[in-house]
Every structure is written in C-alpha cells, then in structure tokens.
Amino acid sequence: MADKVLDAEELREAVPSPPPGGPSGLPADPPYFVGRRRELDALRADIDSPGLDVLRGQAASGGRVLLVAGRPGSGRTSLAVRLAREMGERYPDGQFYVRLGANGADDEQAARTLLRAVGAEPHGNVRDAFARRRAILVLDDVTTPRQLLDLLPGGTGNLVVATSDGPLPGVADVRPCTLGGLDGPAALDMLAQAIGPVRVTNDPRAAETLAQECGGHPAALRLVAAWLAAQPRMSVTDATRLLREAEAPDPLGRAFRLVYGALAQPVARMLRFLALAPAAVADAQIASALAGCSVSAAQSTLEDLAGCGLMHAEDGHYRVPGFLAPTLRELLETLDRPGELRLARARMLERTVRLLQACHASLTGAEPAEEIPRALRFPSRAAASAWLHGRLPLLLAAVRVAAADGELDTLARRLVAALVRALAADPDAGDDRDTTAERYQLHAVVLEVAERRGLHREKAAALINIGDLDAEGARPLDALDRYRAALVAAREGFDGDAEGRALEAIAGTYLALDDPQRAADWYGRALALRQTRGELPHQARLHSRLGSLHTYAARYGPALREWRAAAAAHRRLKDLPAQARALSEVARVQEYAGHPEDALRTCRDALYWAREAGEKRLEGAVLLRMADTLERLGDPAGARLQRAAARRLLPAGEVPDDGEV
C-alpha cells in the first residue's frame, strides 16, 4: 500500500453503502462454519422445552431467551446467527440483528433501530412493538443484564438469541450455552476449508499439531489458516514452528502476532489506525483519511486485511473484530505518537464533514458553501438519503469520538452542524425516520463542548435547540428550564439574537402551558429587545403575536395598538401582503370592539394593499370580511356583492352562499 497524501482526484466515484449490523436482516455467515453441531442441537432443543413458568403451572410470560456465552473470538456471533438462520421458517415476522457492546449501538439507539425496522413509533418500546409478532432477535455482545431486559419483546411468540462474555444474572429463565474450543475434527475441517484438503492430507500430524497450538480457538484458527492460505509454498510444519515462536501468553495472541508480524509496515499501520474509526467500522473513505492515502490504496488494503482474517467484510464496510480491538489500541499507544493519532482523527472527521456537506447539497439541490470534489458527491438525492440514514449510527459515533478528544472541539462543532443540516434537509424522512433522539444527542454534544470551552454563544444555541426538541416532545417544563438557561448564557455571551430567541421561546412555552398573561409579558420583553437592536422584521412579528394574545383576551385597545404597529412595520419593510393581513386583523378587532364603520374603512385599506400586492387569495379573504361587516351594518345587498367578488377569486367551496352567514 502506497503511503501518500490524499489526492482528491483519486477518490472513487462510488458512494459508500450503509453500514452493517442494522436490523434489516442477519449479517453474512463467516467464510466457513464448522463444528458446533452439538451446541446447535442443544439450543434448538431449549427453544421447545417448557420454561420455568410452565413448569410451575403458570402461563408463559414471554418468549424464549437463549444465551450464547463465550470470549470474543470464540465464534459466539457465528453460532447465534447460524441458529437464527436455521430457525427462520418458524418465525415468519423477520429476523433482526443488533450489535451492542463497546463498538455497537447504545441501549436507546438499539431500541430505536428495532422499532424503525418494524415500522413502529421510534419513541415507543420494543416490548409492545413485538408483542403480536413471531420474530427472532439476535442481540450481539450484550454487556449487562439490564441491556438485555430493556430489549426483550413482549408476547410468547418471539425468540431472543443473545451473545455475551459470560452469564447474565437477573435475566429469568435464560438458557445459556457456553462455548469452548473446537474439537479436533472440527479444527482440522476449518484448516482444510481454508488451506485446501491436500495440504492437510499430506501432513495430517502437522495439521493436528497446528490445531492444538491454536487451542481449538476459532479466531486463532481462522487467522493462522488465512495467513497460511496466502502462502501456498509454506508447509504446515513451518507454520506451526513460527506460531510457537510468537511471543504472546495465549493462542489467540500468538496467532495475531504471527499474522501481524508478516504485514508490510504501511498495512500494519493502517490496521492499527482502523481502531480509531467510529465503532471500529470503516469503508475505503474513512480508511484513506485515517491512513492519509488514496481511496483506491485503502480499498485494496482493506480487502487484503479481510483476506487475512484481520477485518470482517460486511456489505462494503469493514469491521475490526471485537477480539482484536483492545490489542490494536495497545499497539497504537506503544508504536504511534499522540500527535499522529490526533492528526488521523482530524483527517477522518474532516472527511466526514465533507461527505455530510456533499450529502446536504444533494438533498437540497443547492451548491455547497465550499467546493466538494466530484468523487465525494452523491449521484442522486435518493442515494444521499440512503447513505445518511444507513450510516447514521456511525456518524453519531464519529461525533462522540470528536467530542471525547478535547483538542478537536472545532471539528466536533463543524461535524454536528453538518449532520444536523443534513438531517433537516432530507425531504424523504417520514415517521419511520424520526431523528429527534439523534438530534437531541447532537445538541447535547455541542452543549458539552461549549461548557468545556466556556463558549457562551454556542452554549445558548445548544440549549435553545434542546429546548425546542423538548417542546416538540411535549415536555414544556423541561423546555422552559432549557430556555431560561439559554437566556443566561446568551446574556453572558452578549448574543442579542440568541437572547431574543430565548425570550420568544419562553413566551411560546408559556402559551403552550395555557398561560397567555405570562406569554404576553415575555413577548413584550422580546419586543423591547428587538426595538433596542432596531430589528424591524422581528418587531413586526412580535407586534402580531401580541396583537393575537390581546385579541384572544378581549383587550381590544392594546390589540389595536399592536396590530397597527405591525401594519406600520410591514409598510416600512415594503411587505405589502403582510401589511394587508395586519390591517385585516385591525378590522377584525374593531368589529369585535363594536365599531363596524371603522372596521369597514380599515377593510378598504387592506383591500387596496392586497390588490397592490397581487395576492388574489388574500384579496378574496378581505372581501369576505367586508361582506360580514356589511351584513352587520344592515346592508345585505352590499354583502352579496362582496361575496360574489370573493367567489371569483377563491376556490370553490371557500365562499359561503348568501344567507349561510
């Protein structure tokens, strides 16, 4: 692999596919699956055996839960996936896979992923969503009993297959299956499938010795077998000798040292740096950014590493195996300088920002703020949307990586901003793609960085955004706390715009809490601030809101003042439609106050400005208001004329027939 600085023109045109590990289906089987028939048979038997509730004479309270326990690299994931695949016909409502643990989804994200996969409300719960289904859930790398309990489906028709390092106390009626090493025949079978049966047959004793040196450990066997398969001229005896000479305390460590030691220096360096990737998952783009090489060279290296068993290839992405991640991190600390690691992270995050900018440009059809290389652009809006939502868990992981490194706060803020803009720009996002929780996490990261750096303006913006999400989620009291904190931060940062936003948000929250008096008070404070700053558009909007509140409270004098002020502000802004609407509201208040003649005169002014603006629909609405006023003044003939004129301007059905008013 050539180790050179990235050349944008060398980037591949292909758009990265979504990351693996989602709940749309099971991951691919390993290149070869051997042995474990006894374990598979035992697990299948456990599915049909009566649970503790049944043995006690009670009705079953839930579906069957099986646990495959073993150390990383023991083949526990392969066994769980194989069982789920073999049992698929008995569970017609689907097979779902979620990777948890250090390099997978967090608990909330895992629940949302499962809910979206079945078309359920993302803020619901897994128990209810699966209560009437017959499905299989494979929960990989469960670390705590609570993690499993929170994802258990309701009903008795589902099967949960979990994998973990060991037992999970506190989970009732769980059926554990503990994995050890492969037996001799299975280990030889794995070697034969990897290096060919001829090499095993020619020297069966050496093959048996090699399997024994690997301790029957599946991951160690796969590493050594893949390495040996790439060297057809090496004898099994020589491979065994080299494995014995490798310095490590256990078979898996010796197998890794053997394979890692044979790698060229640039390839070994990229392998180490891949442990820095979000969730330890990378594609050619991320790998090239981490290593500082071309995308084509990164793709070739990833394929070679997967061929050696050092990476798992999954639908265009490559994942560092769980059993290798700790070792690679130790090597990073030992062999690479902190400055190099920070630079690699910065390159990776910068590449992610550029991809998000390209995604936003494709979703909106607008030119990006800065030039994006052609190779980073997306061929269509649909491709950009699929990439964004397919890669969302990894993008969130990238944000967490950036925030965790206190030296990359600027990149973290840029990354969050780019991701939020991309999510907001997706026109194809529906209920099944509700990203409220993800946006909440993103703004929380910005808040964390802002507090760490003492950035009052960024803190105020983050608090306002979080408050907006609380308000959307029907949590007005939480939103109120956020907005008040944002107001303090905005004043500390002398950010008048954020201060105005916070004041208006507080007013709107009180309005949602059915407290119009306090809402009017806070809108008044916001108006005073906007007047001090000379912000006429904001003043016009706030006058209108105060006018509406006073009208609702039957305070017609203050309402008239606010609506007239709004009309005057719109006139200064040369916004003729808004001016006409404000005058129409003045006429409404005058009519409510018992001054129909004044209302009629104001309606004529509003009609003039609506016609000047060329707003036919607005003109028709003003004509209807005039008709109502004439009706109350005892002029039914004039009212009929105005309604007839409105009927010519408005769609059919929007103008009532004479006599219906």
XYZ file of C-alpha atoms in Angstrom:
661
model
C 0.000 0.000 0.000
C 1.448 3.345 -1.032
C 1.568 5.734 1.914
C 0.956 9.160 0.375
C -1.101 12.281 0.931
C -4.679 12.094 -0.308
C -5.313 13.376 -3.812
C -8.980 14.331 -4.223
C -8.938 13.429 -7.909
C -8.033 9.859 -6.995
C -11.125 9.346 -4.858
C -13.503 6.702 -6.111
C -16.832 7.697 -7.624
C -18.778 5.010 -5.778
C -20.938 6.100 -2.843
C -20.309 4.077 0.331
C -23.086 1.665 1.161
C -24.878 1.699 4.532
C -23.053 0.143 7.460
C -23.666 -3.407 8.582
C -25.169 -4.573 11.801
C -28.587 -2.998 11.333
C -31.845 -4.788 11.998
C -32.860 -5.277 8.378
C -31.519 -8.827 8.471
C -28.796 -11.110 9.718
C -25.127 -10.498 8.894
C -23.443 -12.761 6.382
C -22.136 -16.131 7.503
C -18.361 -16.420 8.011
C -16.346 -17.874 5.111
C -16.570 -21.265 6.768
C -18.626 -22.562 9.676
C -17.534 -25.849 11.182
C -18.456 -27.934 14.173
C -20.818 -26.670 16.872
C -23.493 -29.186 15.837
C -23.826 -30.342 19.444
C -24.329 -26.758 20.606
C -26.825 -26.067 17.809
C -28.837 -29.155 18.687
C -28.884 -28.185 22.366
C -30.059 -24.658 21.564
C -32.801 -25.934 19.267
C -33.971 -28.298 21.973
C -34.060 -25.459 24.500
C -36.411 -23.492 22.251
C -39.112 -26.148 22.521
C -38.545 -27.119 26.153
C -41.021 -25.742 28.728
C -39.954 -22.641 30.601
C -39.941 -22.117 34.359
C -43.400 -20.525 34.273
C -44.883 -23.587 32.585
C -43.136 -25.950 34.983
C -44.698 -24.019 37.859
C -48.130 -24.396 36.321
C -48.350 -20.791 35.134
C -48.860 -19.323 31.681
C -45.702 -18.385 29.816
C -44.891 -14.702 30.401
C -42.643 -14.166 27.396
C -40.756 -15.703 24.516
C -37.755 -17.931 24.804
C -34.391 -16.304 25.606
C -31.195 -18.153 24.730
C -27.692 -17.057 25.695
C -24.520 -17.970 23.807
C -21.668 -17.224 26.191
C -18.027 -17.165 25.223
C -14.986 -14.955 24.982
C -14.567 -12.692 21.935
C -13.357 -14.760 19.023
C -14.979 -17.943 20.297
C -17.477 -17.957 17.439
C -20.454 -16.930 19.564
C -21.827 -14.500 16.969
C -21.477 -17.036 14.159
C -23.312 -19.637 16.217
C -26.144 -17.246 17.153
C -26.585 -16.136 13.543
C -26.497 -19.715 12.260
C -29.184 -20.739 14.754
C -31.370 -17.762 13.771
C -30.960 -18.589 10.090
C -31.866 -22.252 10.610
C -34.951 -21.335 12.669
C -36.152 -18.608 10.305
C -39.116 -20.547 8.898
C -40.661 -20.863 12.357
C -40.615 -17.100 12.858
C -42.260 -15.545 9.798
C -42.200 -11.938 11.026
C -38.497 -11.491 10.438
C -35.002 -11.885 11.758
C -33.419 -8.829 13.382
C -29.828 -8.258 14.384
C -28.390 -5.513 16.598
C -24.788 -5.212 17.659
C -24.355 -3.797 21.158
C -21.237 -3.550 23.292
C -18.383 -1.071 23.032
C -18.392 -0.958 19.228
C -22.146 -1.139 18.686
C -25.305 0.803 19.392
C -26.118 2.187 22.812
C -29.286 0.945 24.507
C -31.585 3.731 23.334
C -30.229 3.629 19.812
C -30.668 -0.154 19.672
C -34.309 0.163 20.721
C -34.966 2.865 18.122
C -33.302 0.753 15.458
C -35.545 -2.226 16.193
C -38.675 -0.075 16.331
C -37.898 1.549 12.992
C -37.238 -1.838 11.434
C -40.816 -2.947 12.137
C -42.380 0.418 11.274
C -43.239 1.273 14.881
C -43.115 4.674 16.553
C -39.414 5.348 17.329
C -40.347 6.631 20.798
C -42.329 3.512 21.704
C -40.958 0.398 23.344
C -39.752 -2.895 21.926
C -41.983 -4.967 24.200
C -45.203 -3.571 22.728
C -43.925 -3.413 19.135
C -43.138 -7.153 19.067
C -45.997 -8.327 21.310
C -48.051 -9.768 18.442
C -45.169 -10.929 16.278
C -43.225 -14.109 15.740
C -39.696 -12.908 15.123
C -36.099 -13.674 16.011
C -33.919 -11.034 17.673
C -30.167 -11.593 17.742
C -28.643 -9.256 20.335
C -24.894 -9.437 19.880
C -22.348 -8.593 22.568
C -24.701 -7.909 25.475
C -22.712 -6.488 28.366
C -25.251 -6.145 31.214
C -28.493 -7.883 32.219
C -30.366 -4.554 32.060
C -29.321 -4.134 28.436
C -30.986 -7.424 27.567
C -34.073 -6.850 29.699
C -34.756 -3.478 28.060
C -34.810 -5.078 24.601
C -36.903 -8.148 25.381
C -40.021 -8.297 23.167
C -43.472 -8.881 24.594
C -45.658 -11.868 23.809
C -44.696 -15.514 23.715
C -44.065 -15.915 20.000
C -40.586 -14.390 19.749
C -37.127 -15.867 20.127
C -34.206 -13.873 21.521
C -30.667 -15.145 20.977
C -28.131 -13.083 22.935
C -24.357 -13.332 22.994
C -22.196 -12.282 25.916
C -18.840 -12.845 27.588
C -20.485 -14.813 30.368
C -23.684 -15.420 32.338
C -26.250 -12.639 32.762
C -27.616 -12.917 36.309
C -31.020 -11.404 36.849
C -32.493 -12.467 33.499
C -35.170 -15.022 34.330
C -35.378 -18.340 32.501
C -32.378 -17.656 30.269
C -30.914 -20.693 28.502
C -27.083 -20.382 28.487
C -24.799 -22.219 26.089
C -21.116 -21.798 26.972
C -18.627 -22.167 24.132
C -15.199 -23.691 24.464
C -12.679 -24.549 21.793
C -13.433 -26.590 18.686
C -12.797 -30.311 18.888
C -10.047 -31.914 16.811
C -12.108 -32.919 13.747
C -13.807 -29.519 13.546
C -10.475 -27.695 13.843
C -8.989 -29.824 11.052
C -12.099 -29.212 8.959
C -11.605 -25.454 9.339
C -7.963 -25.746 8.286
C -8.886 -27.882 5.293
C -11.515 -25.413 4.117
C -9.058 -22.534 4.384
C -5.825 -24.010 3.001
C -7.256 -26.879 0.960
C -7.647 -30.533 1.898
C -4.473 -31.588 0.050
C -2.115 -29.757 2.416
C -3.893 -31.272 5.420
C -3.904 -34.777 3.911
C -0.206 -34.577 3.010
C 0.800 -33.863 6.582
C -2.090 -34.776 8.914
C 0.102 -34.942 12.036
C 1.409 -31.395 11.441
C -2.160 -30.178 10.888
C -3.253 -31.757 14.160
C -0.312 -30.138 15.944
C -1.178 -26.742 14.465
C -4.807 -27.093 15.628
C -3.554 -27.996 19.104
C -1.231 -24.967 19.164
C -4.280 -22.817 18.411
C -6.069 -24.424 21.350
C -9.109 -25.065 19.173
C -9.797 -21.319 19.372
C -11.899 -20.436 16.291
C -10.478 -16.932 15.824
C -6.896 -18.127 16.221
C -7.527 -20.932 13.729
C -9.075 -18.527 11.215
C -6.147 -16.111 11.488
C -3.488 -18.774 11.057
C -5.422 -20.592 8.328
C -5.988 -17.403 6.309
C -2.325 -16.468 6.687
C -1.227 -19.947 5.661
C -3.607 -19.949 2.677
C -1.911 -16.789 1.376
C 1.451 -18.614 1.411
C 0.944 -21.793 -0.616
C 4.642 -22.731 -0.508
C 4.892 -22.768 3.272
C 4.489 -26.119 4.961
C 2.107 -26.672 7.850
C 5.106 -27.751 9.944
C 6.892 -24.430 9.388
C 3.697 -22.547 10.224
C 3.428 -24.457 13.493
C 7.042 -23.643 14.373
C 6.536 -19.937 13.678
C 3.352 -19.923 15.739
C 5.201 -21.437 18.698
C 7.903 -18.774 18.423
C 5.405 -15.905 18.537
C 5.565 -14.107 21.886
C 2.122 -13.965 23.477
C 0.526 -15.571 26.536
C -2.382 -17.291 24.756
C -3.119 -18.978 21.399
C -5.135 -16.047 20.031
C -2.367 -13.585 20.918
C 0.263 -15.798 19.255
C -1.878 -16.169 16.126
C -2.312 -12.405 15.877
C 1.401 -11.747 16.430
C 2.236 -14.242 13.691
C -0.080 -12.667 11.144
C 0.573 -9.057 12.177
C 4.336 -9.559 12.020
C 4.083 -10.629 8.373
C 2.308 -7.426 7.300
C 4.131 -4.675 5.441
C 4.674 -1.614 7.607
C 2.085 0.629 5.837
C -0.521 -2.134 6.025
C 0.175 -2.749 9.715
C -0.076 0.987 10.347
C -3.470 1.200 8.637
C -4.712 -1.778 10.649
C -3.757 -0.035 13.879
C -5.368 3.218 12.792
C -8.615 1.449 11.887
C -9.180 1.004 15.615
C -9.745 4.793 15.674
C -12.723 4.542 13.308
C -16.181 5.185 14.809
C -17.489 1.919 16.254
C -14.368 0.311 14.693
C -16.176 0.226 11.318
C -14.643 1.791 8.225
C -15.041 1.957 4.488
C -12.436 2.986 1.948
C -13.159 6.682 2.506
C -12.627 6.530 6.269
C -9.605 4.229 5.955
C -7.941 6.541 3.422
C -8.497 9.546 5.697
C -7.081 7.740 8.731
C -4.006 6.482 6.903
C -3.503 9.550 4.689
C -3.511 7.524 1.467
C -5.641 7.324 -1.665
C -9.031 5.670 -1.541
C -8.027 3.039 -4.085
C -4.998 2.074 -1.969
C -7.184 1.974 1.150
C -9.739 -0.259 -0.567
C -7.031 -2.672 -1.691
C -5.549 -2.801 1.809
C -8.922 -3.397 3.426
C -9.538 -6.314 1.103
C -6.124 -7.772 1.959
C -6.751 -7.394 5.689
C -10.126 -9.101 5.338
C -8.434 -11.915 3.439
C -6.042 -12.366 6.357
C -8.929 -12.570 8.810
C -7.900 -9.282 10.452
C -11.066 -7.478 9.319
C -14.650 -8.609 8.763
C -16.088 -7.562 5.400
C -19.757 -6.607 5.640
C -21.651 -5.083 2.698
C -18.933 -2.713 1.531
C -17.729 -1.930 5.056
C -15.013 -3.492 7.154
C -15.209 -4.045 10.882
C -12.371 -4.625 13.323
C -13.185 -7.903 15.099
C -14.046 -7.424 18.736
C -11.236 -9.662 19.919
C -8.646 -7.516 18.075
C -9.791 -4.043 19.101
C -8.089 -3.998 22.567
C -4.837 -5.323 21.104
C -4.799 -2.730 18.339
C -5.397 0.071 20.845
C -2.431 -1.153 22.905
C -0.274 -1.146 19.774
C -1.389 2.398 18.977
C -0.286 3.594 22.406
C 3.031 1.801 22.055
C 4.034 2.447 18.430
C 2.370 5.707 17.392
C 2.834 9.212 18.729
C -0.224 11.014 20.188
C 0.165 13.770 17.613
C -0.109 11.263 14.772
C -3.275 9.779 16.249
C -4.860 13.201 16.694
C -3.986 14.110 13.117
C -5.504 10.850 11.875
C -8.717 11.537 13.792
C -8.803 15.058 12.418
C -8.432 13.808 8.838
C -11.203 11.269 9.395
C -13.564 13.835 10.898
C -12.776 16.375 8.187
C -13.589 13.763 5.533
C -16.865 13.023 7.316
C -17.735 16.728 7.352
C -17.075 16.958 3.606
C -19.250 13.916 2.949
C -22.058 15.459 5.002
C -21.720 18.706 3.084
C -21.982 16.775 -0.164
C -24.986 14.898 1.217
C -26.703 18.171 2.170
C -26.036 19.591 -1.281
C -27.568 16.529 -2.948
C -30.611 16.597 -0.669
C -31.314 20.285 -1.253
C -30.118 20.622 -4.824
C -28.029 23.633 -3.760
C -24.375 24.290 -4.334
C -22.273 23.608 -1.204
C -20.634 26.504 0.584
C -17.235 25.238 -0.492
C -16.117 23.166 -3.439
C -16.681 19.443 -2.944
C -14.556 17.081 -5.074
C -16.621 15.241 -7.663
C -15.631 11.910 -6.149
C -17.319 12.833 -2.853
C -20.613 13.843 -4.420
C -23.698 11.656 -4.464
C -25.278 10.602 -7.759
C -28.838 11.355 -6.632
C -30.939 12.634 -3.762
C -32.123 9.097 -3.025
C -28.525 7.885 -2.754
C -27.683 10.727 -0.373
C -30.732 9.987 1.802
C -29.926 6.269 1.927
C -26.312 6.977 2.856
C -27.273 9.454 5.577
C -29.746 7.216 7.381
C -27.862 3.991 6.767
C -24.715 5.492 8.218
C -26.394 7.496 10.998
C -25.201 5.252 13.884
C -21.604 5.587 12.690
C -21.969 9.331 12.203
C -23.199 9.656 15.784
C -20.237 7.569 16.896
C -17.936 9.943 14.984
C -19.451 12.868 16.863
C -18.748 11.121 20.165
C -15.144 10.469 19.060
C -14.675 14.139 18.210
C -16.189 15.345 21.481
C -14.120 12.936 23.564
C -10.895 14.454 22.210
C -10.742 17.877 23.816
C -8.298 19.087 21.151
C -10.819 18.581 18.325
C -13.673 20.722 19.619
C -13.764 22.908 16.493
C -14.123 19.847 14.288
C -16.729 18.433 16.650
C -18.865 21.568 16.284
C -18.480 21.544 12.495
C -19.397 17.875 12.365
C -22.512 18.362 14.480
C -23.597 21.367 12.419
C -23.120 19.461 9.149
C -25.024 16.441 10.436
C -27.923 18.498 11.789
C -28.223 20.367 8.482
C -28.192 17.128 6.523
C -30.880 15.557 8.711
C -33.069 18.647 8.450
C -32.669 18.755 4.663
C -33.848 15.217 3.949
C -37.246 15.576 2.225
C -37.853 11.826 2.244
C -37.670 11.466 6.038
C -41.023 10.292 7.333
C -42.310 8.924 10.634
C -40.117 5.846 10.230
C -37.096 8.134 10.087
C -37.828 10.356 13.047
C -34.402 11.570 14.140
C -35.457 13.592 17.188
C -33.449 11.455 19.593
C -30.356 11.656 17.402
C -30.658 15.440 17.117
C -31.034 15.637 20.900
C -27.742 13.758 21.268
C -26.026 16.037 18.773
C -27.075 19.252 20.511
C -26.089 17.714 23.855
C -22.583 17.162 22.435
C -22.404 20.812 21.361
C -23.514 21.830 24.858
C -20.803 19.679 26.415
C -18.108 21.190 24.197
C -19.388 24.733 24.755
C -19.367 24.330 28.543
C -15.875 22.821 28.430
C -14.569 25.697 26.312
C -16.537 28.467 28.009
C -18.297 29.360 24.734
C -21.408 31.188 25.915
C -22.894 31.774 22.475
C -22.604 28.140 21.434
C -23.999 27.117 24.813
C -27.031 29.355 24.343
C -27.678 27.997 20.847
C -27.394 24.388 22.034
C -29.755 24.991 24.957
C -32.313 26.618 22.668
C -32.118 23.704 20.236
C -32.520 21.157 23.042
C -35.413 23.178 24.417
C -37.073 23.143 21.005
C -36.820 19.343 20.942
C -38.275 19.163 24.465
C -41.154 21.345 23.302
C -41.717 19.109 20.261
C -41.753 16.098 22.573
C -44.496 17.628 24.778
C -42.117 18.337 27.671
C -42.842 22.060 28.182
C -41.442 22.318 31.710
C -38.124 20.819 30.600
C -38.143 23.171 27.626
C -38.752 26.131 29.920
C -35.700 25.230 32.017
C -33.562 24.968 28.870
C -34.754 28.324 27.516
C -34.111 30.103 30.819
C -30.587 28.673 30.940
C -30.106 29.733 27.329
C -31.188 33.276 28.222
C -28.494 33.461 30.915
C -25.837 32.111 28.548
C -26.868 34.494 25.768
C -26.552 37.492 28.079
C -23.156 36.277 29.324
C -22.022 35.999 25.707
C -23.582 39.341 24.683
C -25.528 37.487 21.973
C -28.584 39.633 21.370
C -30.022 37.374 18.705
C -29.894 34.303 20.950
C -31.326 36.383 23.795
C -34.266 37.346 21.611
C -34.788 33.729 20.536
C -34.757 32.602 24.165
C -37.239 35.290 25.210
C -39.626 34.327 22.409
C -39.211 30.622 23.190
C -40.084 31.234 26.854
C -43.169 33.167 25.766
C -44.216 30.412 23.381
C -43.769 27.790 26.094
C -46.000 29.717 28.497
C -48.551 29.936 25.718
C -48.374 26.140 25.326
C -48.890 25.888 29.108
C -52.115 27.925 28.697
C -50.732 30.976 30.481
C -51.356 33.813 27.985
C -50.675 36.526 30.556
C -47.082 35.397 31.115
C -46.719 34.707 27.400
C -47.659 38.320 26.635
C -45.203 39.558 29.268
C -42.280 37.622 27.730
C -43.243 38.571 24.190
C -43.198 42.179 25.404
C -39.643 41.718 26.726
C -38.584 40.216 23.410
C -40.165 43.140 21.562
C -38.328 45.667 23.711
C -35.022 43.925 22.944
C -35.721 43.840 19.202
C -36.640 47.526 19.258
C -33.376 48.347 21.030
C -31.482 46.435 18.337
C -33.517 48.019 15.529
C -34.596 44.637 14.096
C -37.722 45.594 12.212
C -38.756 42.128 10.871
C -38.689 40.708 14.386
C -40.618 43.711 15.663
C -43.347 43.189 13.080
C -43.695 39.511 14.027
C -43.811 40.237 17.760
C -46.379 43.010 17.354
C -48.568 40.468 15.536
C -48.181 37.864 18.290
C -49.002 40.385 20.993
C -51.972 41.555 18.938
C -53.276 37.998 18.740
C -52.897 37.481 22.502
C -54.675 40.727 23.345
C -57.456 39.921 20.877
C -57.904 36.483 22.455
C -58.137 38.108 25.911
C -60.661 40.702 24.644
C -58.249 43.539 25.405
C -59.218 45.397 22.275
C -57.389 48.692 22.953
C -53.935 47.053 23.317
C -54.796 44.670 20.463
C -55.490 47.612 18.108
C -52.187 49.254 19.061
C -50.196 46.095 18.384
C -51.874 45.295 15.050
C -51.473 48.868 13.837
C -47.824 48.787 14.867
C -47.440 45.513 12.968
C -49.016 47.061 9.855
C -46.711 50.073 10.108
C -43.646 47.848 10.450
C -44.643 45.796 7.404
C -45.195 49.010 5.451
C -41.646 50.129 6.287
C -40.412 46.693 5.194
C -42.386 47.074 1.951
C -44.079 43.738 2.667
C -47.459 44.540 1.118
C -49.161 41.137 1.734
C -48.195 41.190 5.414
C -49.367 44.794 5.684
C -52.748 43.842 4.201
C -53.102 40.918 6.619
C -52.274 43.118 9.613
C -54.865 45.700 8.506
C -57.415 42.907 8.124
C -56.726 41.935 11.749
C -57.163 45.584 12.781
C -60.587 45.484 11.137
C -61.429 42.276 12.989
C -60.571 43.865 16.371
C -62.563 46.994 15.505
C -65.566 44.850 14.701
C -65.186 42.900 17.958
C -64.948 46.203 19.813
C -68.278 47.346 18.355
C -67.016 49.781 15.701
C -68.200 48.261 12.394
C -67.903 51.550 10.462
C -64.219 51.832 11.412
C -63.800 48.161 10.531
C -65.273 48.772 7.065
C -62.883 51.654 6.402
C -59.913 49.582 7.524
C -61.056 46.686 5.307
C -60.996 49.022 2.319
C -57.384 49.948 3.142
C -56.491 46.269 3.475
C -58.208 45.526 0.154
C -56.183 48.230 -1.576
C -52.851 46.845 -0.362
C -53.856 43.262 -1.155
C -54.580 44.318 -4.738
C -51.315 46.244 -4.900
C -49.527 43.077 -3.816
C -51.323 40.974 -6.430
C -52.439 38.480 -3.785
C -55.736 37.149 -5.161
C -56.401 34.789 -2.293
C -55.709 37.494 0.287
C -57.929 39.902 -1.659
C -60.747 37.341 -1.565
C -60.350 36.906 2.204
C -60.568 40.662 2.784
C -63.701 40.820 0.598
C -65.317 38.159 2.775
C -64.507 40.155 5.910
C -66.050 43.225 4.290
C -69.152 41.175 3.444
C -69.518 40.100 7.070
C -69.137 43.692 8.242
C -71.732 44.956 5.735
C -74.102 42.221 6.917
C -73.804 43.504 10.469
C -74.325 47.089 9.269
C -77.643 46.079 7.703
C -76.515 46.130 4.056
C -77.256 42.614 2.732
C -77.095 43.751 -0.888
C -73.585 45.112 -0.427
C -72.610 41.892 1.369
C -73.841 39.811 -1.597
C -71.763 41.899 -3.996
C -68.604 41.412 -1.930
C -69.172 37.647 -1.653
C -69.729 37.408 -5.391
C -66.442 39.210 -5.982
C -64.711 36.899 -3.466
C -66.204 33.854 -5.203
C -64.380 34.816 -8.389
C -61.050 34.927 -6.528
C -61.242 31.950 -4.146
C -61.536 28.215 -4.848
C -64.995 26.691 -4.950
C -66.437 25.922 -1.544
C -64.483 28.557 0.401
C -67.155 31.241 -0.012
C -70.469 30.540 1.791
C -73.729 31.047 -0.073
C -75.767 34.122 0.782
C -77.855 33.502 3.854
C -75.417 30.988 5.416
C -73.515 33.582 7.427
